[in-house]
Amino acid sequence: MLISPDDRLIFEKSRPGRKGSGLPETHCLKESASARLDAKFRRKQELLFPEVSEPEVIRHYVNLSRKNFSIDTHFYPLGSCTMKYNPKLNEWAAALEGFSAVHPLQPAETTQGFLEVFYNLEQALKAMTGMDCFTLQPAAGAHGELTGMMLVHAYHESRSDKKRRKVIVPDSSHGTNPATAALLGYEVVTIRSNAGGRVDMAELRKNLDNQTACLMLTNPNTLGLFEVDIQEITRLVHEAGALLYYDGANLNALLGVVRPGDMGFDIVHLNLHKTFSTPHGGGGPGAGPVGVKAYLAPFLPGPLVEKKDGRYRFVTEPKTSIGRIKSFFGNSGILLRAYTYILTLGRAGIIKISDDAILNANYLKEKLKHVFPLAVDEPCMHEFVLTLKKAKEKGIHAGDVGKRLLDYGFHAPTVHFPLVVEDALMIEPTESESRETLDRFVEVMKQIAREIEETPELVRGAPWTLPIGRPDEVRAARNPVLTYRDVVREKEKACRESAPIA
Ligand SMILES: *Cc1c(COP(=O)(O)O)cnc(C)c1O
């Protein structure tokens, strides 16, 4: 889409000669730096930067930011994403100069504080998950999965067990699970869930064999249901000589309740940017530490932190390591925020996270199940899934309800996922919401249900209150315009350059 000159008057704030800075003239500034540059380094083309004053720039960005939905401005019930409040104390800690002003190449004697944070965070994650060793390097959940599956591969290779080319995932799994396995060249075997939304044991038994490298599972699963057969699942998988990978993105339901290590998982990744309250969305930065049982430690990426005589140091990676998977030590600032969160809450506070997250989810579920039917009607963990299949008669889909919620000041839930539920609306309130907010959300959902019956076009055409309504999401993701472009000036310039010389 090209912007016409008329649109330019609305969107384009640049005016020739307008400046954002007003530094006094000094001897240094008077002598143009470019004049001193060798001619071959000088810019040959006009720079198409916007010419705007400082107040205009400030208003532009502040007003843009106010159009955003964020956890600091809106309720954000985005299922499987755990959009909980990011305590500002975490930000305070991350901004402390002793952390924010260090350089990753500084010698370890001068960065003992950061090393202590890495070391203690690892101890805390081990205690909470029942795993023996962690790498803090991965920068996201999907990156953790990649690391974990590389560990699976290294393990089987080390035993010269080369026929294990298959990875099993349930059909309710997060898309990153099969994508990760496929990226590493594994054949992805998807098994159907049973009528109750859980792993179908007969399907699992049928597909497990001596070619299975791993079963990837999240528990509770993406329907918010705990896999009650988990001990039998781990027994069967191990009996087949395969490993169990735990997608720990849903750990918010399990803290202090049960540990993946005790369930029998060999490898886990955690999403610190979900369960441990560090900011996420918009692509990062995140942190997806990976924990393993002791027998897999020799394959972990380095560097790892060791404590000896009260001092901390990096130890080089094990000889059989899969190698580095991230520069330096991972997203240190995010690791620090997560550690701050853990220290702030303490043991009792950490346990209360899951109690309250489960309570809030069940409270909402019980209220909303009379508004839209549940995918599975039984007690849930941290999230639950509604189905909008009945609204189809009115031409309404889950995505339309998500859009209409924006008009009422709520971020949309996750829509059309998990794929096993028709027109799914996946809701995760998290523990950080008040009862009043949850009640208001229920009232709005009731209102939208009425609209579907009486004025469906109001839902179908939503949102009505936002400057952008229904962008082409694929195009927006594939061809994002991330830098300033003055389309009009570019065109004028192109015309000038192509014009015949008179
Ligand atoms: C969020 C999520 C992931 C991926 O985590 P990213 O940090 O977004 O890469 C994987 N699995 C599940 C179940 C998730 O909810």
mmCIF file with all atom_site columns, N, CA, C and O and ligand atoms in Angstrom, residues 78-82 139-145 172-177 217-222 247-250 269-274 280 283-284 286-288 382-383 417 426 428, ligand 1:
data_model
loop_
_atom_site.group_PDB
_atom_site.id
_atom_site.type_symbol
_atom_site.label_atom_id
_atom_site.label_alt_id
_atom_site.label_comp_id
_atom_site.label_asym_id
_atom_site.label_entity_id
_atom_site.label_seq_id
_atom_site.pdbx_PDB_ins_code
_atom_site.Cartn_x
_atom_site.Cartn_y
_atom_site.Cartn_z
_atom_site.occupancy
_atom_site.B_iso_or_equiv
_atom_site.pdbx_formal_charge
_atom_site.auth_seq_id
_atom_site.auth_comp_id
_atom_site.auth_asym_id
_atom_site.auth_atom_id
_atom_site.pdbx_PDB_model_num
ATOM   1   N N  . LEU A 1 78  ? -4.201 -14.135 28.215 1.00 0.00 ? 78  LEU A N  1
ATOM   2   C CA . LEU A 1 78  ? -3.701 -14.853 27.048 1.00 0.00 ? 78  LEU A CA 1
ATOM   3   C C  . LEU A 1 78  ? -3.228 -16.258 27.449 1.00 0.00 ? 78  LEU A C  1
ATOM   4   O O  . LEU A 1 78  ? -2.116 -16.428 27.949 1.00 0.00 ? 78  LEU A O  1
ATOM   5   N N  . GLY A 1 79  ? -4.084 -17.260 27.196 1.00 0.00 ? 79  GLY A N  1
ATOM   6   C CA . GLY A 1 79  ? -3.784 -18.624 27.619 1.00 0.00 ? 79  GLY A CA 1
ATOM   7   C C  . GLY A 1 79  ? -2.429 -19.118 27.148 1.00 0.00 ? 79  GLY A C  1
ATOM   8   O O  . GLY A 1 79  ? -1.983 -18.786 26.056 1.00 0.00 ? 79  GLY A O  1
ATOM   9   N N  . SER A 1 80  ? -1.771 -19.915 28.009 1.00 0.00 ? 80  SER A N  1
ATOM   10  C CA . SER A 1 80  ? -0.466 -20.516 27.742 1.00 0.00 ? 80  SER A CA 1
ATOM   11  C C  . SER A 1 80  ? 0.654  -19.473 27.655 1.00 0.00 ? 80  SER A C  1
ATOM   12  O O  . SER A 1 80  ? 1.774  -19.802 27.283 1.00 0.00 ? 80  SER A O  1
ATOM   13  N N  . CYS A 1 81  ? 0.366  -18.242 27.979 1.00 0.00 ? 81  CYS A N  1
ATOM   14  C CA . CYS A 1 81  ? 1.403  -17.211 27.909 1.00 0.00 ? 81  CYS A CA 1
ATOM   15  C C  . CYS A 1 81  ? 1.745  -16.639 29.283 1.00 0.00 ? 81  CYS A C  1
ATOM   16  O O  . CYS A 1 81  ? 2.751  -15.943 29.433 1.00 0.00 ? 81  CYS A O  1
ATOM   17  N N  . THR A 1 82  ? 0.911  -16.924 30.284 1.00 0.00 ? 82  THR A N  1
ATOM   18  C CA . THR A 1 82  ? 1.160  -16.471 31.657 1.00 0.00 ? 82  THR A CA 1
ATOM   19  C C  . THR A 1 82  ? 1.567  -15.001 31.702 1.00 0.00 ? 82  THR A C  1
ATOM   20  O O  . THR A 1 82  ? 2.669  -14.651 32.110 1.00 0.00 ? 82  THR A O  1
ATOM   21  N N  . ALA A 1 139 ? 17.535 -18.411 25.320 1.00 0.00 ? 139 ALA A N  1
ATOM   22  C CA . ALA A 1 139 ? 16.946 -17.075 25.382 1.00 0.00 ? 139 ALA A CA 1
ATOM   23  C C  . ALA A 1 139 ? 15.423 -17.068 25.287 1.00 0.00 ? 139 ALA A C  1
ATOM   24  O O  . ALA A 1 139 ? 14.809 -16.017 25.286 1.00 0.00 ? 139 ALA A O  1
ATOM   25  N N  . ALA A 1 140 ? 14.816 -18.247 25.180 1.00 0.00 ? 140 ALA A N  1
ATOM   26  C CA . ALA A 1 140 ? 13.352 -18.316 25.070 1.00 0.00 ? 140 ALA A CA 1
ATOM   27  C C  . ALA A 1 140 ? 12.926 -19.753 25.298 1.00 0.00 ? 140 ALA A C  1
ATOM   28  O O  . ALA A 1 140 ? 13.773 -20.653 25.358 1.00 0.00 ? 140 ALA A O  1
ATOM   29  N N  . GLY A 1 141 ? 11.614 -19.963 25.393 1.00 0.00 ? 141 GLY A N  1
ATOM   30  C CA . GLY A 1 141 ? 11.109 -21.309 25.549 1.00 0.00 ? 141 GLY A CA 1
ATOM   31  C C  . GLY A 1 141 ? 11.496 -22.185 24.366 1.00 0.00 ? 141 GLY A C  1
ATOM   32  O O  . GLY A 1 141 ? 12.020 -23.289 24.525 1.00 0.00 ? 141 GLY A O  1
ATOM   33  N N  . ALA A 1 142 ? 11.243 -21.673 23.162 1.00 0.00 ? 142 ALA A N  1
ATOM   34  C CA . ALA A 1 142 ? 11.547 -22.452 21.960 1.00 0.00 ? 142 ALA A CA 1
ATOM   35  C C  . ALA A 1 142 ? 13.053 -22.736 21.863 1.00 0.00 ? 142 ALA A C  1
ATOM   36  O O  . ALA A 1 142 ? 13.461 -23.810 21.425 1.00 0.00 ? 142 ALA A O  1
ATOM   37  N N  . HIS A 1 143 ? 13.857 -21.788 22.314 1.00 0.00 ? 143 HIS A N  1
ATOM   38  C CA . HIS A 1 143 ? 15.308 -21.971 22.313 1.00 0.00 ? 143 HIS A CA 1
ATOM   39  C C  . HIS A 1 143 ? 15.702 -23.048 23.331 1.00 0.00 ? 143 HIS A C  1
ATOM   40  O O  . HIS A 1 143 ? 16.617 -23.849 23.089 1.00 0.00 ? 143 HIS A O  1
ATOM   41  N N  . GLY A 1 144 ? 14.994 -23.083 24.445 1.00 0.00 ? 144 GLY A N  1
ATOM   42  C CA . GLY A 1 144 ? 15.205 -24.130 25.444 1.00 0.00 ? 144 GLY A CA 1
ATOM   43  C C  . GLY A 1 144 ? 14.858 -25.497 24.867 1.00 0.00 ? 144 GLY A C  1
ATOM   44  O O  . GLY A 1 144 ? 15.574 -26.478 25.075 1.00 0.00 ? 144 GLY A O  1
ATOM   45  N N  . GLU A 1 145 ? 13.759 -25.533 24.124 1.00 0.00 ? 145 GLU A N  1
ATOM   46  C CA . GLU A 1 145 ? 13.357 -26.796 23.491 1.00 0.00 ? 145 GLU A CA 1
ATOM   47  C C  . GLU A 1 145 ? 14.442 -27.284 22.537 1.00 0.00 ? 145 GLU A C  1
ATOM   48  O O  . GLU A 1 145 ? 14.776 -28.473 22.504 1.00 0.00 ? 145 GLU A O  1
ATOM   49  N N  . SER A 1 172 ? -2.345 -31.874 21.182 1.00 0.00 ? 172 SER A N  1
ATOM   50  C CA . SER A 1 172 ? -2.665 -30.619 21.863 1.00 0.00 ? 172 SER A CA 1
ATOM   51  C C  . SER A 1 172 ? -1.399 -29.795 22.129 1.00 0.00 ? 172 SER A C  1
ATOM   52  O O  . SER A 1 172 ? -1.461 -28.731 22.725 1.00 0.00 ? 172 SER A O  1
ATOM   53  N N  . SER A 1 173 ? -0.244 -30.298 21.667 1.00 0.00 ? 173 SER A N  1
ATOM   54  C CA . SER A 1 173 ? 1.012  -29.654 22.067 1.00 0.00 ? 173 SER A CA 1
ATOM   55  C C  . SER A 1 173 ? 1.174  -28.269 21.442 1.00 0.00 ? 173 SER A C  1
ATOM   56  O O  . SER A 1 173 ? 0.574  -27.947 20.417 1.00 0.00 ? 173 SER A O  1
ATOM   57  N N  . HIS A 1 174 ? 1.992  -27.477 22.099 1.00 0.00 ? 174 HIS A N  1
ATOM   58  C CA . HIS A 1 174 ? 2.328  -26.150 21.603 1.00 0.00 ? 174 HIS A CA 1
ATOM   59  C C  . HIS A 1 174 ? 3.090  -26.315 20.287 1.00 0.00 ? 174 HIS A C  1
ATOM   60  O O  . HIS A 1 174 ? 3.934  -27.210 20.170 1.00 0.00 ? 174 HIS A O  1
ATOM   61  N N  . GLY A 1 175 ? 2.835  -25.435 19.330 1.00 0.00 ? 175 GLY A N  1
ATOM   62  C CA . GLY A 1 175 ? 3.432  -25.565 18.004 1.00 0.00 ? 175 GLY A CA 1
ATOM   63  C C  . GLY A 1 175 ? 4.946  -25.628 17.999 1.00 0.00 ? 175 GLY A C  1
ATOM   64  O O  . GLY A 1 175 ? 5.552  -26.217 17.100 1.00 0.00 ? 175 GLY A O  1
ATOM   65  N N  . THR A 1 176 ? 5.566  -25.031 19.030 1.00 0.00 ? 176 THR A N  1
ATOM   66  C CA . THR A 1 176 ? 7.032  -25.038 19.055 1.00 0.00 ? 176 THR A CA 1
ATOM   67  C C  . THR A 1 176 ? 7.580  -26.453 19.254 1.00 0.00 ? 176 THR A C  1
ATOM   68  O O  . THR A 1 176 ? 8.711  -26.728 18.855 1.00 0.00 ? 176 THR A O  1
ATOM   69  N N  . ASN A 1 177 ? 6.809  -27.362 19.864 1.00 0.00 ? 177 ASN A N  1
ATOM   70  C CA . ASN A 1 177 ? 7.316  -28.715 20.132 1.00 0.00 ? 177 ASN A CA 1
ATOM   71  C C  . ASN A 1 177 ? 7.588  -29.480 18.833 1.00 0.00 ? 177 ASN A C  1
ATOM   72  O O  . ASN A 1 177 ? 8.734  -29.862 18.576 1.00 0.00 ? 177 ASN A O  1
ATOM   73  N N  . LEU A 1 217 ? 6.226  -33.293 26.220 1.00 0.00 ? 217 LEU A N  1
ATOM   74  C CA . LEU A 1 217 ? 4.936  -33.167 26.895 1.00 0.00 ? 217 LEU A CA 1
ATOM   75  C C  . LEU A 1 217 ? 4.927  -31.899 27.732 1.00 0.00 ? 217 LEU A C  1
ATOM   76  O O  . LEU A 1 217 ? 5.954  -31.523 28.314 1.00 0.00 ? 217 LEU A O  1
ATOM   77  N N  . THR A 1 218 ? 3.768  -31.250 27.800 1.00 0.00 ? 218 THR A N  1
ATOM   78  C CA . THR A 1 218 ? 3.635  -30.196 28.804 1.00 0.00 ? 218 THR A CA 1
ATOM   79  C C  . THR A 1 218 ? 2.561  -30.648 29.774 1.00 0.00 ? 218 THR A C  1
ATOM   80  O O  . THR A 1 218 ? 1.556  -31.236 29.383 1.00 0.00 ? 218 THR A O  1
ATOM   81  N N  . ASN A 1 219 ? 2.810  -30.459 31.055 1.00 0.00 ? 219 ASN A N  1
ATOM   82  C CA . ASN A 1 219 ? 1.899  -30.941 32.095 1.00 0.00 ? 219 ASN A CA 1
ATOM   83  C C  . ASN A 1 219 ? 1.808  -29.896 33.201 1.00 0.00 ? 219 ASN A C  1
ATOM   84  O O  . ASN A 1 219 ? 2.818  -29.637 33.838 1.00 0.00 ? 219 ASN A O  1
ATOM   85  N N  . PRO A 1 220 ? 0.657  -29.276 33.439 1.00 0.00 ? 220 PRO A N  1
ATOM   86  C CA . PRO A 1 220 ? -0.619 -29.491 32.760 1.00 0.00 ? 220 PRO A CA 1
ATOM   87  C C  . PRO A 1 220 ? -0.539 -29.156 31.282 1.00 0.00 ? 220 PRO A C  1
ATOM   88  O O  . PRO A 1 220 ? 0.221  -28.308 30.878 1.00 0.00 ? 220 PRO A O  1
ATOM   89  N N  . ASN A 1 221 ? -1.375 -29.868 30.495 1.00 0.00 ? 221 ASN A N  1
ATOM   90  C CA . ASN A 1 221 ? -1.327 -29.667 29.051 1.00 0.00 ? 221 ASN A CA 1
ATOM   91  C C  . ASN A 1 221 ? -1.998 -28.356 28.652 1.00 0.00 ? 221 ASN A C  1
ATOM   92  O O  . ASN A 1 221 ? -2.458 -27.601 29.501 1.00 0.00 ? 221 ASN A O  1
ATOM   93  N N  . THR A 1 222 ? -2.055 -28.103 27.355 1.00 0.00 ? 222 THR A N  1
ATOM   94  C CA . THR A 1 222 ? -2.555 -26.796 26.927 1.00 0.00 ? 222 THR A CA 1
ATOM   95  C C  . THR A 1 222 ? -4.068 -26.650 27.096 1.00 0.00 ? 222 THR A C  1
ATOM   96  O O  . THR A 1 222 ? -4.611 -25.595 26.852 1.00 0.00 ? 222 THR A O  1
ATOM   97  N N  . ASP A 1 247 ? 8.001  -29.634 28.564 1.00 0.00 ? 247 ASP A N  1
ATOM   98  C CA . ASP A 1 247 ? 7.830  -28.247 28.154 1.00 0.00 ? 247 ASP A CA 1
ATOM   99  C C  . ASP A 1 247 ? 7.282  -27.512 29.378 1.00 0.00 ? 247 ASP A C  1
ATOM   100 O O  . ASP A 1 247 ? 6.104  -27.608 29.717 1.00 0.00 ? 247 ASP A O  1
ATOM   101 N N  . GLY A 1 248 ? 8.154  -26.785 30.062 1.00 0.00 ? 248 GLY A N  1
ATOM   102 C CA . GLY A 1 248 ? 7.812  -26.189 31.356 1.00 0.00 ? 248 GLY A CA 1
ATOM   103 C C  . GLY A 1 248 ? 7.162  -24.825 31.282 1.00 0.00 ? 248 GLY A C  1
ATOM   104 O O  . GLY A 1 248 ? 7.096  -24.106 32.283 1.00 0.00 ? 248 GLY A O  1
ATOM   105 N N  . ALA A 1 249 ? 6.664  -24.471 30.098 1.00 0.00 ? 249 ALA A N  1
ATOM   106 C CA . ALA A 1 249 ? 6.031  -23.160 29.970 1.00 0.00 ? 249 ALA A CA 1
ATOM   107 C C  . ALA A 1 249 ? 4.808  -23.038 30.883 1.00 0.00 ? 249 ALA A C  1
ATOM   108 O O  . ALA A 1 249 ? 4.374  -21.947 31.201 1.00 0.00 ? 249 ALA A O  1
ATOM   109 N N  . ASN A 1 250 ? 4.237  -24.182 31.277 1.00 0.00 ? 250 ASN A N  1
ATOM   110 C CA . ASN A 1 250 ? 3.031  -24.145 32.107 1.00 0.00 ? 250 ASN A CA 1
ATOM   111 C C  . ASN A 1 250 ? 3.317  -24.412 33.588 1.00 0.00 ? 250 ASN A C  1
ATOM   112 O O  . ASN A 1 250 ? 2.448  -24.867 34.328 1.00 0.00 ? 250 ASN A O  1
ATOM   113 N N  . HIS A 1 269 ? 12.489 -27.449 30.191 1.00 0.00 ? 269 HIS A N  1
ATOM   114 C CA . HIS A 1 269 ? 12.839 -26.039 30.030 1.00 0.00 ? 269 HIS A CA 1
ATOM   115 C C  . HIS A 1 269 ? 11.801 -25.231 30.792 1.00 0.00 ? 269 HIS A C  1
ATOM   116 O O  . HIS A 1 269 ? 10.648 -25.652 30.918 1.00 0.00 ? 269 HIS A O  1
ATOM   117 N N  . LEU A 1 270 ? 12.220 -24.106 31.323 1.00 0.00 ? 270 LEU A N  1
ATOM   118 C CA . LEU A 1 270 ? 11.300 -23.213 32.028 1.00 0.00 ? 270 LEU A CA 1
ATOM   119 C C  . LEU A 1 270 ? 11.239 -21.901 31.262 1.00 0.00 ? 270 LEU A C  1
ATOM   120 O O  . LEU A 1 270 ? 12.212 -21.506 30.628 1.00 0.00 ? 270 LEU A O  1
ATOM   121 N N  . ASN A 1 271 ? 10.104 -21.240 31.316 1.00 0.00 ? 271 ASN A N  1
ATOM   122 C CA . ASN A 1 271 ? 10.017 -19.907 30.734 1.00 0.00 ? 271 ASN A CA 1
ATOM   123 C C  . ASN A 1 271 ? 10.056 -18.896 31.874 1.00 0.00 ? 271 ASN A C  1
ATOM   124 O O  . ASN A 1 271 ? 9.040  -18.632 32.509 1.00 0.00 ? 271 ASN A O  1
ATOM   125 N N  . LEU A 1 272 ? 11.242 -18.360 32.140 1.00 0.00 ? 272 LEU A N  1
ATOM   126 C CA . LEU A 1 272 ? 11.337 -17.382 33.234 1.00 0.00 ? 272 LEU A CA 1
ATOM   127 C C  . LEU A 1 272 ? 10.446 -16.186 32.932 1.00 0.00 ? 272 LEU A C  1
ATOM   128 O O  . LEU A 1 272 ? 9.929  -15.540 33.828 1.00 0.00 ? 272 LEU A O  1
ATOM   129 N N  . HIS A 1 273 ? 10.285 -15.898 31.624 1.00 0.00 ? 273 HIS A N  1
ATOM   130 C CA . HIS A 1 273 ? 9.453  -14.754 31.235 1.00 0.00 ? 273 HIS A CA 1
ATOM   131 C C  . HIS A 1 273 ? 7.966  -15.067 31.357 1.00 0.00 ? 273 HIS A C  1
ATOM   132 O O  . HIS A 1 273 ? 7.149  -14.219 31.092 1.00 0.00 ? 273 HIS A O  1
ATOM   133 N N  . LYS A 1 274 ? 7.608  -16.261 31.735 1.00 0.00 ? 274 LYS A N  1
ATOM   134 C CA . LYS A 1 274 ? 6.209  -16.520 32.058 1.00 0.00 ? 274 LYS A CA 1
ATOM   135 C C  . LYS A 1 274 ? 6.104  -16.692 33.569 1.00 0.00 ? 274 LYS A C  1
ATOM   136 O O  . LYS A 1 274 ? 5.698  -15.796 34.286 1.00 0.00 ? 274 LYS A O  1
ATOM   137 N N  . HIS A 1 280 ? 7.554  -10.096 28.846 1.00 0.00 ? 280 HIS A N  1
ATOM   138 C CA . HIS A 1 280 ? 7.676  -10.740 27.538 1.00 0.00 ? 280 HIS A CA 1
ATOM   139 C C  . HIS A 1 280 ? 6.579  -10.257 26.616 1.00 0.00 ? 280 HIS A C  1
ATOM   140 O O  . HIS A 1 280 ? 5.705  -9.506  26.974 1.00 0.00 ? 280 HIS A O  1
ATOM   141 N N  . GLY A 1 283 ? 8.393  -10.536 21.190 1.00 0.00 ? 283 GLY A N  1
ATOM   142 C CA . GLY A 1 283 ? 9.573  -11.258 20.739 1.00 0.00 ? 283 GLY A CA 1
ATOM   143 C C  . GLY A 1 283 ? 10.754 -11.289 21.683 1.00 0.00 ? 283 GLY A C  1
ATOM   144 O O  . GLY A 1 283 ? 11.832 -11.709 21.314 1.00 0.00 ? 283 GLY A O  1
ATOM   145 N N  . GLY A 1 284 ? 10.596 -10.814 22.892 1.00 0.00 ? 284 GLY A N  1
ATOM   146 C CA . GLY A 1 284 ? 11.695 -10.993 23.835 1.00 0.00 ? 284 GLY A CA 1
ATOM   147 C C  . GLY A 1 284 ? 12.137 -9.718  24.475 1.00 0.00 ? 284 GLY A C  1
ATOM   148 O O  . GLY A 1 284 ? 11.456 -8.731  24.327 1.00 0.00 ? 284 GLY A O  1
ATOM   149 N N  . GLY A 1 286 ? 13.799 -13.014 26.481 1.00 0.00 ? 286 GLY A N  1
ATOM   150 C CA . GLY A 1 286 ? 13.283 -13.948 27.450 1.00 0.00 ? 286 GLY A CA 1
ATOM   151 C C  . GLY A 1 286 ? 14.412 -14.773 28.019 1.00 0.00 ? 286 GLY A C  1
ATOM   152 O O  . GLY A 1 286 ? 15.588 -14.454 27.821 1.00 0.00 ? 286 GLY A O  1
ATOM   153 N N  . ALA A 1 287 ? 14.058 -15.829 28.746 1.00 0.00 ? 287 ALA A N  1
ATOM   154 C CA . ALA A 1 287 ? 15.057 -16.769 29.228 1.00 0.00 ? 287 ALA A CA 1
ATOM   155 C C  . ALA A 1 287 ? 14.386 -18.129 29.394 1.00 0.00 ? 287 ALA A C  1
ATOM   156 O O  . ALA A 1 287 ? 13.334 -18.223 30.021 1.00 0.00 ? 287 ALA A O  1
ATOM   157 N N  . GLY A 1 288 ? 14.984 -19.138 28.792 1.00 0.00 ? 288 GLY A N  1
ATOM   158 C CA . GLY A 1 288 ? 14.411 -20.486 28.844 1.00 0.00 ? 288 GLY A CA 1
ATOM   159 C C  . GLY A 1 288 ? 15.400 -21.505 29.354 1.00 0.00 ? 288 GLY A C  1
ATOM   160 O O  . GLY A 1 288 ? 15.789 -22.419 28.619 1.00 0.00 ? 288 GLY A O  1
ATOM   161 N N  . HIS A 1 382 ? -3.991 -24.020 35.636 1.00 0.00 ? 382 HIS A N  1
ATOM   162 C CA . HIS A 1 382 ? -3.805 -22.575 35.510 1.00 0.00 ? 382 HIS A CA 1
ATOM   163 C C  . HIS A 1 382 ? -4.642 -21.927 34.421 1.00 0.00 ? 382 HIS A C  1
ATOM   164 O O  . HIS A 1 382 ? -4.688 -20.714 34.318 1.00 0.00 ? 382 HIS A O  1
ATOM   165 N N  . GLU A 1 383 ? -5.253 -22.737 33.550 1.00 0.00 ? 383 GLU A N  1
ATOM   166 C CA . GLU A 1 383 ? -6.008 -22.180 32.427 1.00 0.00 ? 383 GLU A CA 1
ATOM   167 C C  . GLU A 1 383 ? -7.100 -23.146 32.021 1.00 0.00 ? 383 GLU A C  1
ATOM   168 O O  . GLU A 1 383 ? -7.136 -24.295 32.456 1.00 0.00 ? 383 GLU A O  1
ATOM   169 N N  . PHE A 1 417 ? -6.552 -22.009 19.503 1.00 0.00 ? 417 PHE A N  1
ATOM   170 C CA . PHE A 1 417 ? -5.520 -22.902 20.022 1.00 0.00 ? 417 PHE A CA 1
ATOM   171 C C  . PHE A 1 417 ? -5.959 -23.356 21.411 1.00 0.00 ? 417 PHE A C  1
ATOM   172 O O  . PHE A 1 417 ? -6.490 -22.531 22.156 1.00 0.00 ? 417 PHE A O  1
ATOM   173 N N  . MET A 1 426 ? -8.805 -19.680 24.795 1.00 0.00 ? 426 MET A N  1
ATOM   174 C CA . MET A 1 426 ? -8.023 -20.227 25.890 1.00 0.00 ? 426 MET A CA 1
ATOM   175 C C  . MET A 1 426 ? -7.676 -19.125 26.889 1.00 0.00 ? 426 MET A C  1
ATOM   176 O O  . MET A 1 426 ? -7.024 -18.137 26.522 1.00 0.00 ? 426 MET A O  1
ATOM   177 N N  . GLU A 1 428 ? -6.196 -17.726 30.561 1.00 0.00 ? 428 GLU A N  1
ATOM   178 C CA . GLU A 1 428 ? -5.305 -17.908 31.709 1.00 0.00 ? 428 GLU A CA 1
ATOM   179 C C  . GLU A 1 428 ? -5.251 -16.588 32.478 1.00 0.00 ? 428 GLU A C  1
ATOM   180 O O  . GLU A 1 428 ? -4.587 -15.640 32.043 1.00 0.00 ? 428 GLU A O  1
HETATM 181 C C1 . LIG B 2 .   ? 5.092  -20.039 25.398 1.00 0.00 ? 1   LIG B C1 1
HETATM 182 C C2 . LIG B 2 .   ? 5.217  -21.478 25.199 1.00 0.00 ? 1   LIG B C2 1
HETATM 183 C C3 . LIG B 2 .   ? 6.328  -22.007 24.517 1.00 0.00 ? 1   LIG B C3 1
HETATM 184 C C4 . LIG B 2 .   ? 7.371  -21.169 23.800 1.00 0.00 ? 1   LIG B C4 1
HETATM 185 O O1 . LIG B 2 .   ? 8.020  -20.226 24.601 1.00 0.00 ? 1   LIG B O1 1
HETATM 186 P P1 . LIG B 2 .   ? 8.712  -18.953 23.911 1.00 0.00 ? 1   LIG B P1 1
HETATM 187 O O2 . LIG B 2 .   ? 9.475  -18.292 25.000 1.00 0.00 ? 1   LIG B O2 1
HETATM 188 O O3 . LIG B 2 .   ? 7.599  -18.126 23.371 1.00 0.00 ? 1   LIG B O3 1
HETATM 189 O O4 . LIG B 2 .   ? 9.610  -19.448 22.815 1.00 0.00 ? 1   LIG B O4 1
HETATM 190 C C5 . LIG B 2 .   ? 6.423  -23.385 24.425 1.00 0.00 ? 1   LIG B C5 1
HETATM 191 N N1 . LIG B 2 .   ? 5.481  -24.199 24.948 1.00 0.00 ? 1   LIG B N1 1
HETATM 192 C C6 . LIG B 2 .   ? 4.390  -23.717 25.589 1.00 0.00 ? 1   LIG B C6 1
HETATM 193 C C7 . LIG B 2 .   ? 3.396  -24.678 26.177 1.00 0.00 ? 1   LIG B C7 1
HETATM 194 C C8 . LIG B 2 .   ? 4.217  -22.336 25.737 1.00 0.00 ? 1   LIG B C8 1
HETATM 195 O O5 . LIG B 2 .   ? 3.138  -21.870 26.358 1.00 0.00 ? 1   LIG B O5 1
#
